[in-house]
Amino acid sequence: MTAATQTQNTELEAVEAAVASVCDPEYPDVSIRDLGLVESVEFAKQGVLVGLIPTFSGCPALAMIAADVRHAVEALPRVSTCEVVWLTSPVWSTSRITPAAKDQLASYTVVLRAKDGGLRCPVCGSNSVSDQSEAGPTRCRSVAWCESCRNVVEVMR
Amino acid sequence: MAEMTDGAALSGKPAGLSPAATEYILAFADDEHMVGARHTTWIGLGPFLEEDLAFCSIAQDELGHAIALYTVVAESEGAAGEAGVDQLALLRAPDAYRSSWLAEWPCNDWAQAVVRHWLYDTAEALRWDAVAASTVPQLAAIVPGAQREEQFHTRHAAQFMAQVCTTAAAQIGTAIQELLPVAHTVWLPPVDEAAALAEGVATRSFAEMEQDWQALVEADLSKWGLPAALLRGQSASEQRQTDRTVRSPGFTPFHQDLVEVFSIDPAAVW
């Protein structure tokens, strides 16, 4: 590996870290990278190009997330400009969420569906969780109900 | 990889669309925009919290779909980004819109709003399927994301209708009768549909999809214990939409409401 390639790799890592430092406005300590929103980070002619994918196309947080990414990357000393592109492909799904983010979401009483479709209450651990409504408080969540501890559980969908 | 917004500078301008393709996509975009905007009128007014939230969420999806569709048209005209979308979404004269009366209808009665949600989303799902293999690549590119979201809408509509049809069958029946004059307008074809189909913008005609839709909604009604014939009656209403260039009564003040804040300062950054 040449010295030039090494510098380039270090710079790319710095940009990737800056992108990963951006959190979802809905979950202020969960990185957008861990939620699976970051698809590509590259140096283009004009500067840094970041490709993100939206959880839902109508999510009102998209503009805020894009602005946060731009600011974070442009704050790096060697970056002049950063452009954020919302990609239509691939399509986001909950399978893009990392196990670490899954645990963080549980602290917000937000859970992911198990592969068999089952739900586990993040409050009491019971498996007696039933779906209540397809549409929850944000685009990406539906509402369920724990029959055991009687808490509302939100499900990332 | 196709892009929704903010990417024209680096990706280059997509090829122009034919007039028929533009009409086809605008008919879809305008329907999504109008139904999304109408759904939002229930925010804070929904009869209970879950449905208030549901209509808010579904409205955001429909507006998201509208933005994605308007973006395809705007970028083909060299007007990328938010300004291009705003121009199409907000700043056209009423007679330049191509929405159906089903999407435009106020539905100020909750039962009507729920029935419209069910009728519209059953149609919308068929329309996304019909453009999944579109020869307009930017259009085909937004389909998988939209389909993923649309399945939640159709499931929500079915789940909620199944519940209210057991407890409020008479009200739902009345709402269906009231919406009958506009229910089928969602199947008024886009202007110059034949040319759009000939170039492969979509793979199925509105007439074909309307037949499927009729079968689907009638099967739903039977499943929920309501007479399937409810949706077969002919409208006695004198005011009917005859094609997509005609706006519904009350559209102009509704449109003025939509653009009121925007018009105060069109160049403002929000």
Coordinates of C-alpha atoms in Angstrom, one line a residue:
Chain A
M1 CA 0.0 0.0 0.0
T2 CA 1.4 3.4 -1.0
A3 CA 1.6 6.4 1.3
A4 CA -1.0 8.2 -0.9
T5 CA -3.5 5.3 -0.7
Q6 CA -3.0 5.1 3.0
T7 CA -3.8 8.9 3.4
Q8 CA -6.9 8.4 1.2
N9 CA -8.1 5.5 3.3
T10 CA -7.6 7.5 6.5
E11 CA -9.5 10.4 5.1
L12 CA -12.3 8.1 4.0
E13 CA -12.5 6.6 7.5
A14 CA -12.7 10.1 8.9
V15 CA -15.6 10.9 6.6
E16 CA -17.3 7.7 7.5
A17 CA -16.9 8.4 11.2
A18 CA -18.4 11.9 10.7
V19 CA -21.4 10.4 8.9
A20 CA -21.8 7.8 11.6
S21 CA -21.7 10.6 14.3
V22 CA -25.1 11.8 13.0
C23 CA -28.0 10.4 15.0
D24 CA -31.6 10.0 14.1
P25 CA -33.6 13.0 15.3
E26 CA -36.2 10.6 16.7
Y27 CA -33.6 8.6 18.7
P28 CA -30.9 11.1 19.7
D29 CA -28.3 8.5 20.6
V30 CA -28.8 6.1 17.8
S31 CA -26.5 6.5 14.8
I32 CA -28.0 6.7 11.3
R33 CA -25.3 4.2 10.3
D34 CA -26.6 1.7 12.9
L35 CA -30.1 2.2 11.7
G36 CA -29.0 1.2 8.2
L37 CA -29.5 4.5 6.5
V38 CA -26.0 4.9 5.1
E39 CA -25.5 3.2 1.8
S40 CA -22.4 4.8 0.3
V41 CA -19.6 7.3 1.2
E42 CA -17.2 8.3 -1.5
F43 CA -15.0 11.1 -2.8
A44 CA -16.4 12.5 -6.0
K45 CA -15.0 15.3 -8.2
Q46 CA -16.8 18.1 -6.4
G47 CA -16.3 16.8 -2.9
V48 CA -17.8 14.1 -0.7
L49 CA -20.9 12.2 -1.9
V50 CA -23.0 10.5 0.7
G51 CA -25.7 8.1 -0.4
L52 CA -28.5 7.6 2.2
I53 CA -31.6 5.6 2.0
P54 CA -34.8 6.7 3.7
T55 CA -36.7 4.4 6.1
F56 CA -39.9 5.8 4.6
S57 CA -40.2 8.1 1.6
G58 CA -42.5 10.6 3.5
C59 CA -40.4 10.8 6.6
P60 CA -40.3 14.4 7.7
A61 CA -36.8 14.0 9.3
L62 CA -35.1 13.4 5.9
A63 CA -34.1 17.1 5.3
M64 CA -32.8 17.4 8.9
I65 CA -30.7 14.2 8.6
A66 CA -29.3 15.3 5.2
A67 CA -28.4 18.7 6.7
D68 CA -26.8 17.1 9.8
V69 CA -24.6 14.8 7.6
R70 CA -23.5 17.7 5.4
H71 CA -22.5 19.8 8.4
A72 CA -20.7 16.9 10.1
V73 CA -18.7 16.1 7.0
E74 CA -18.0 19.6 6.0
A75 CA -16.6 20.3 9.5
L76 CA -13.7 18.0 8.6
P77 CA -10.5 20.0 7.8
R78 CA -9.8 18.4 4.4
V79 CA -13.4 18.4 3.0
S80 CA -14.6 21.4 1.0
T81 CA -18.2 20.3 0.2
C82 CA -20.4 17.4 0.9
E83 CA -23.5 16.4 -1.1
V84 CA -26.1 14.1 0.3
V85 CA -28.2 12.0 -2.0
W86 CA -31.3 10.1 -1.0
L87 CA -31.3 6.8 -3.0
T88 CA -34.4 4.9 -4.0
S89 CA -32.4 1.7 -4.1
P90 CA -31.9 -0.5 -2.1
V91 CA -35.1 -0.2 -0.2
W92 CA -34.6 0.1 3.5
S93 CA -35.9 -2.6 5.8
T94 CA -35.5 -3.4 9.5
S95 CA -32.9 -6.1 8.6
R96 CA -30.4 -3.2 8.1
I97 CA -30.6 -2.3 11.8
T98 CA -27.5 -3.5 13.7
P99 CA -27.9 -5.6 16.9
A100 CA -26.4 -2.7 18.9
A101 CA -29.0 -0.3 17.6
K102 CA -31.7 -2.9 18.3
D103 CA -30.7 -2.8 22.0
Q104 CA -30.7 1.0 22.0
L105 CA -34.2 1.1 20.5
A106 CA -35.4 -1.3 23.2
S107 CA -34.6 1.4 25.7
Y108 CA -37.2 3.6 23.9
T109 CA -39.7 0.6 24.1
V110 CA -39.3 0.2 20.4
V111 CA -38.7 -3.4 19.2
L112 CA -38.1 -5.3 16.0
R113 CA -40.2 -8.2 15.0
A114 CA -38.5 -11.6 15.3
K115 CA -38.0 -13.7 12.1
D116 CA -41.1 -15.7 12.9
G117 CA -43.1 -12.5 13.3
G118 CA -43.2 -12.7 17.1
L119 CA -42.8 -9.8 19.4
R120 CA -41.1 -9.6 22.8
C121 CA -42.0 -6.9 25.3
P122 CA -38.9 -4.7 25.9
V123 CA -40.3 -3.8 29.4
C124 CA -41.1 -7.1 31.0
G125 CA -39.8 -9.6 28.5
S126 CA -43.1 -11.3 27.9
N127 CA -44.0 -12.8 24.5
S128 CA -47.7 -11.9 24.9
V129 CA -47.5 -8.9 22.7
S130 CA -50.3 -8.3 20.3
D131 CA -50.5 -5.9 17.4
Q132 CA -52.9 -3.0 17.8
S133 CA -52.5 -0.6 14.9
E134 CA -50.6 -0.7 11.7
A135 CA -49.8 3.0 12.0
G136 CA -47.9 4.4 14.9
P137 CA -46.6 7.8 16.0
T138 CA -44.1 7.9 13.2
R139 CA -43.9 6.5 9.7
C140 CA -41.6 3.7 10.7
R141 CA -43.5 2.3 13.7
S142 CA -46.6 0.4 14.4
V143 CA -48.3 0.0 17.7
A144 CA -48.6 -3.2 19.8
W145 CA -49.7 -3.9 23.4
C146 CA -48.1 -6.1 26.0
E147 CA -50.8 -8.3 27.6
S148 CA -48.6 -9.0 30.6
C149 CA -47.3 -5.6 31.8
R150 CA -49.9 -3.6 29.9
N151 CA -47.4 -1.3 28.3
V152 CA -47.6 0.1 24.8
V153 CA -44.9 -1.4 22.6
E154 CA -43.8 0.2 19.4
V155 CA -42.6 -1.9 16.5
M156 CA -40.1 -0.8 13.9
R157 CA -41.6 -1.9 10.5
Chain B
M1 CA -28.8 3.8 -8.4
A2 CA -31.6 6.2 -8.8
E3 CA -32.0 9.2 -6.8
M4 CA -35.1 10.9 -5.3
T5 CA -33.8 14.4 -4.5
D6 CA -30.8 16.6 -4.2
G7 CA -28.7 14.5 -6.6
A8 CA -29.2 16.1 -10.0
A9 CA -25.9 18.0 -9.8
L10 CA -23.8 14.9 -9.6
S11 CA -26.0 12.4 -11.5
G12 CA -26.7 14.5 -14.6
K13 CA -30.1 15.3 -16.0
P14 CA -32.4 12.4 -16.7
A15 CA -33.7 12.1 -20.2
G16 CA -36.9 14.1 -21.0
L17 CA -40.3 12.4 -20.8
S18 CA -42.8 12.3 -23.5
P19 CA -46.0 14.4 -23.0
A20 CA -48.0 11.2 -22.5
A21 CA -45.5 9.9 -19.8
T22 CA -45.6 13.3 -18.1
E23 CA -49.4 13.2 -18.0
Y24 CA -49.4 9.6 -16.7
I25 CA -47.0 10.4 -13.9
L26 CA -48.7 13.7 -13.0
A27 CA -52.1 11.9 -12.7
F28 CA -50.6 9.6 -10.1
A29 CA -48.6 12.4 -8.3
D30 CA -51.6 14.7 -8.1
D31 CA -53.8 11.9 -6.7
E32 CA -51.2 11.1 -4.0
H33 CA -50.8 14.8 -3.2
M34 CA -54.5 15.5 -2.9
V35 CA -55.4 12.4 -0.9
G36 CA -52.4 13.0 1.4
A37 CA -53.4 16.6 1.9
R38 CA -57.0 15.6 2.6
H39 CA -55.9 13.0 5.1
T40 CA -53.9 15.6 7.0
T41 CA -57.1 17.5 7.8
W42 CA -57.8 14.7 10.4
I43 CA -54.6 15.5 12.4
G44 CA -55.8 16.5 15.8
L45 CA -59.4 15.7 14.9
G46 CA -59.3 12.0 14.5
P47 CA -62.0 10.4 16.7
F48 CA -59.3 8.6 18.8
L49 CA -55.6 8.8 19.1
E50 CA -54.6 5.7 17.1
E51 CA -56.6 6.7 14.1
D52 CA -55.4 10.3 14.4
L53 CA -51.8 9.0 14.2
A54 CA -52.6 6.5 11.5
F55 CA -54.1 9.2 9.2
C56 CA -51.1 11.4 9.9
S57 CA -48.7 8.6 9.0
I58 CA -50.5 7.5 5.9
A59 CA -50.8 11.1 4.8
Q60 CA -47.0 11.5 5.1
D61 CA -46.4 8.4 3.0
E62 CA -48.8 9.7 0.3
L63 CA -47.1 13.1 0.3
G64 CA -43.7 11.3 0.1
H65 CA -45.0 9.3 -2.9
A66 CA -46.2 12.5 -4.5
I67 CA -42.8 14.2 -4.0
A68 CA -41.0 11.1 -5.5
L69 CA -43.4 11.2 -8.6
Y70 CA -43.2 15.0 -9.0
T71 CA -39.4 14.7 -8.8
V72 CA -39.4 12.3 -11.8
V73 CA -41.3 14.9 -13.9
A74 CA -39.4 18.0 -12.5
E75 CA -36.0 16.4 -13.2
S76 CA -37.0 15.5 -16.7
E77 CA -37.9 19.2 -17.3
G78 CA -34.5 20.2 -15.9
A79 CA -36.0 21.6 -12.7
A80 CA -34.4 19.5 -10.0
G81 CA -34.7 19.8 -6.3
E82 CA -37.4 21.3 -4.0
A83 CA -38.1 24.2 -6.3
G84 CA -39.0 21.9 -9.2
V85 CA -41.3 19.9 -7.0
D86 CA -43.0 23.0 -5.5
Q87 CA -43.7 24.3 -8.9
L88 CA -45.6 21.2 -9.9
A89 CA -47.2 20.5 -6.5
L90 CA -48.3 24.0 -5.6
L91 CA -48.0 26.5 -8.3
R92 CA -50.0 25.2 -11.2
A93 CA -53.4 26.6 -12.1
P94 CA -56.3 24.4 -10.9
D95 CA -57.1 23.2 -14.4
A96 CA -53.5 22.0 -14.9
Y97 CA -53.9 19.4 -12.1
R98 CA -54.8 15.8 -13.0
S99 CA -56.2 14.5 -9.8
S100 CA -59.3 12.4 -9.5
W101 CA -62.3 13.6 -7.5
L102 CA -61.9 10.6 -5.1
A103 CA -58.6 12.0 -4.1
E104 CA -59.8 15.6 -4.0
W105 CA -63.0 15.0 -2.1
P106 CA -63.1 16.7 1.3
C107 CA -64.6 13.7 3.2
N108 CA -65.3 15.8 6.2
D109 CA -67.3 13.0 7.7
W110 CA -65.1 10.4 9.5
A111 CA -66.9 7.4 8.0
Q112 CA -66.3 8.8 4.5
A113 CA -62.6 9.4 5.2
V114 CA -62.2 5.8 6.3
V115 CA -64.1 4.5 3.2
R116 CA -62.1 6.7 0.9
H117 CA -58.8 5.5 2.5
W118 CA -59.9 1.9 1.7
L119 CA -61.1 2.6 -1.8
Y120 CA -58.1 4.8 -2.7
D121 CA -55.4 2.6 -1.3
T122 CA -56.9 -0.5 -2.9
A123 CA -56.5 1.3 -6.2
E124 CA -53.1 2.8 -5.4
A125 CA -51.6 -0.6 -4.8
L126 CA -52.7 -1.8 -8.2
R127 CA -51.3 1.4 -9.8
W128 CA -47.8 0.8 -8.3
D129 CA -47.8 -2.7 -9.6
A130 CA -48.6 -1.4 -13.0
V131 CA -45.6 0.8 -13.2
A132 CA -43.1 -1.7 -11.5
A133 CA -41.7 -2.6 -15.0
S134 CA -42.1 0.9 -16.5
T135 CA -39.8 1.8 -19.3
V136 CA -39.3 5.1 -17.5
P137 CA -36.4 4.0 -15.3
Q138 CA -36.8 6.8 -12.7
L139 CA -40.4 5.8 -12.3
A140 CA -39.7 2.1 -11.9
A141 CA -36.9 2.9 -9.4
I142 CA -39.3 4.4 -6.8
V143 CA -41.8 1.5 -7.0
P144 CA -40.2 -1.0 -4.5
G145 CA -40.1 1.6 -1.7
A146 CA -43.6 2.7 -2.4
Q147 CA -44.9 -0.9 -2.5
R148 CA -43.3 -1.6 0.8
E149 CA -45.2 1.4 2.3
E150 CA -48.4 0.7 0.5
Q151 CA -48.8 -2.7 2.0
F152 CA -49.1 -1.0 5.4
H153 CA -51.9 1.2 4.1
T154 CA -54.0 -1.5 2.6
R155 CA -53.5 -3.7 5.7
H156 CA -54.5 -0.7 7.9
A157 CA -57.6 0.0 5.8
A158 CA -58.7 -3.6 5.9
Q159 CA -58.1 -4.0 9.6
F160 CA -60.0 -0.9 10.5
M161 CA -62.8 -1.4 8.0
A162 CA -63.3 -5.0 9.3
Q163 CA -63.7 -3.6 12.8
V164 CA -66.1 -0.8 12.0
C165 CA -68.2 -2.9 9.7
T166 CA -69.2 -5.0 12.6
T167 CA -70.1 -2.1 14.9
A168 CA -71.1 0.7 12.5
A169 CA -72.3 -1.1 9.3
A170 CA -75.1 1.4 8.7
Q171 CA -72.7 4.4 8.9
I172 CA -70.2 2.7 6.6
G173 CA -73.0 1.8 4.2
T174 CA -74.2 5.4 4.1
A175 CA -70.6 6.7 3.5
I176 CA -70.2 4.3 0.6
Q177 CA -73.4 5.6 -1.0
E178 CA -72.3 9.1 -0.4
L179 CA -68.9 8.4 -2.1
L180 CA -70.4 6.5 -5.0
P181 CA -70.4 9.5 -7.3
V182 CA -66.6 9.9 -6.9
A183 CA -65.5 6.3 -6.1
H184 CA -64.7 5.3 -9.7
T185 CA -63.1 8.6 -10.7
V186 CA -59.7 7.2 -9.5
W187 CA -60.0 5.1 -12.7
L188 CA -60.5 7.9 -15.1
P189 CA -57.4 7.3 -17.3
P190 CA -54.6 9.8 -17.6
V191 CA -54.7 12.1 -20.6
D192 CA -53.4 10.2 -23.6
E193 CA -53.2 6.9 -21.7
A194 CA -52.9 4.9 -24.9
A195 CA -49.7 6.6 -25.9
A196 CA -48.3 6.1 -22.5
L197 CA -49.1 2.4 -22.6
A198 CA -47.7 2.1 -26.1
E199 CA -44.3 3.4 -24.9
G200 CA -44.4 1.1 -21.8
V201 CA -44.9 3.7 -19.0
A202 CA -47.2 1.2 -17.5
T203 CA -48.0 -2.4 -18.3
R204 CA -51.8 -2.3 -17.5
S205 CA -54.6 0.0 -18.6
F206 CA -56.8 1.8 -16.0
A207 CA -59.8 -0.1 -17.4
E208 CA -58.1 -3.5 -16.6
M209 CA -57.1 -2.3 -13.2
E210 CA -60.6 -1.0 -12.5
Q211 CA -62.0 -4.5 -13.0
D212 CA -59.6 -5.9 -10.5
W213 CA -60.3 -3.1 -8.1
Q214 CA -64.1 -3.8 -8.4
A215 CA -63.5 -7.4 -7.6
L216 CA -61.3 -6.6 -4.6
V217 CA -63.5 -4.1 -3.0
E218 CA -66.6 -6.3 -3.5
A219 CA -64.8 -9.3 -2.0
D220 CA -63.9 -7.0 1.0
L221 CA -67.5 -5.9 1.4
S222 CA -68.7 -9.5 1.4
K223 CA -66.1 -10.5 3.9
W224 CA -67.2 -7.7 6.2
G225 CA -70.9 -8.6 5.9
L226 CA -72.0 -5.7 3.7
P227 CA -73.8 -6.2 0.3
A228 CA -71.3 -6.2 -2.5
A229 CA -73.9 -4.4 -4.7
L230 CA -73.3 -1.2 -2.6
L231 CA -70.5 -0.3 -5.0
R232 CA -72.4 -1.1 -8.2
G233 CA -75.0 1.6 -8.2
Q234 CA -75.0 4.4 -10.7
S235 CA -74.5 7.8 -9.4
A236 CA -77.6 10.1 -9.7
S237 CA -75.4 13.1 -9.1
E238 CA -75.4 15.8 -11.8
Q239 CA -71.9 17.0 -11.0
R240 CA -69.5 14.3 -12.1
Q241 CA -65.9 14.2 -13.1
T242 CA -65.7 13.3 -16.8
D243 CA -61.9 13.5 -17.2
R244 CA -58.9 14.4 -15.2
T245 CA -58.7 18.0 -16.5
V246 CA -61.8 18.8 -14.5
R247 CA -61.5 19.9 -10.8
S248 CA -64.1 19.1 -8.2
P249 CA -66.4 21.7 -6.7
G250 CA -64.5 23.4 -3.8
F251 CA -61.1 22.6 -5.3
T252 CA -60.1 26.3 -5.8
P253 CA -60.4 27.3 -2.1
F254 CA -58.7 24.0 -1.1
H255 CA -55.8 24.7 -3.4
Q256 CA -55.6 28.3 -2.0
D257 CA -55.3 26.8 1.5
L258 CA -52.5 24.5 0.3
V259 CA -50.5 27.4 -1.1
E260 CA -51.4 30.1 1.4
V261 CA -48.3 29.9 3.6
F262 CA -46.0 29.1 0.6
S263 CA -47.2 32.2 -1.2
I264 CA -46.2 34.5 1.6
D265 CA -42.6 33.9 0.7
P266 CA -42.0 31.4 -2.1
A267 CA -38.2 31.8 -1.7
A268 CA -38.1 31.0 2.0
V269 CA -36.0 28.1 3.2
W270 CA -37.9 26.1 5.8

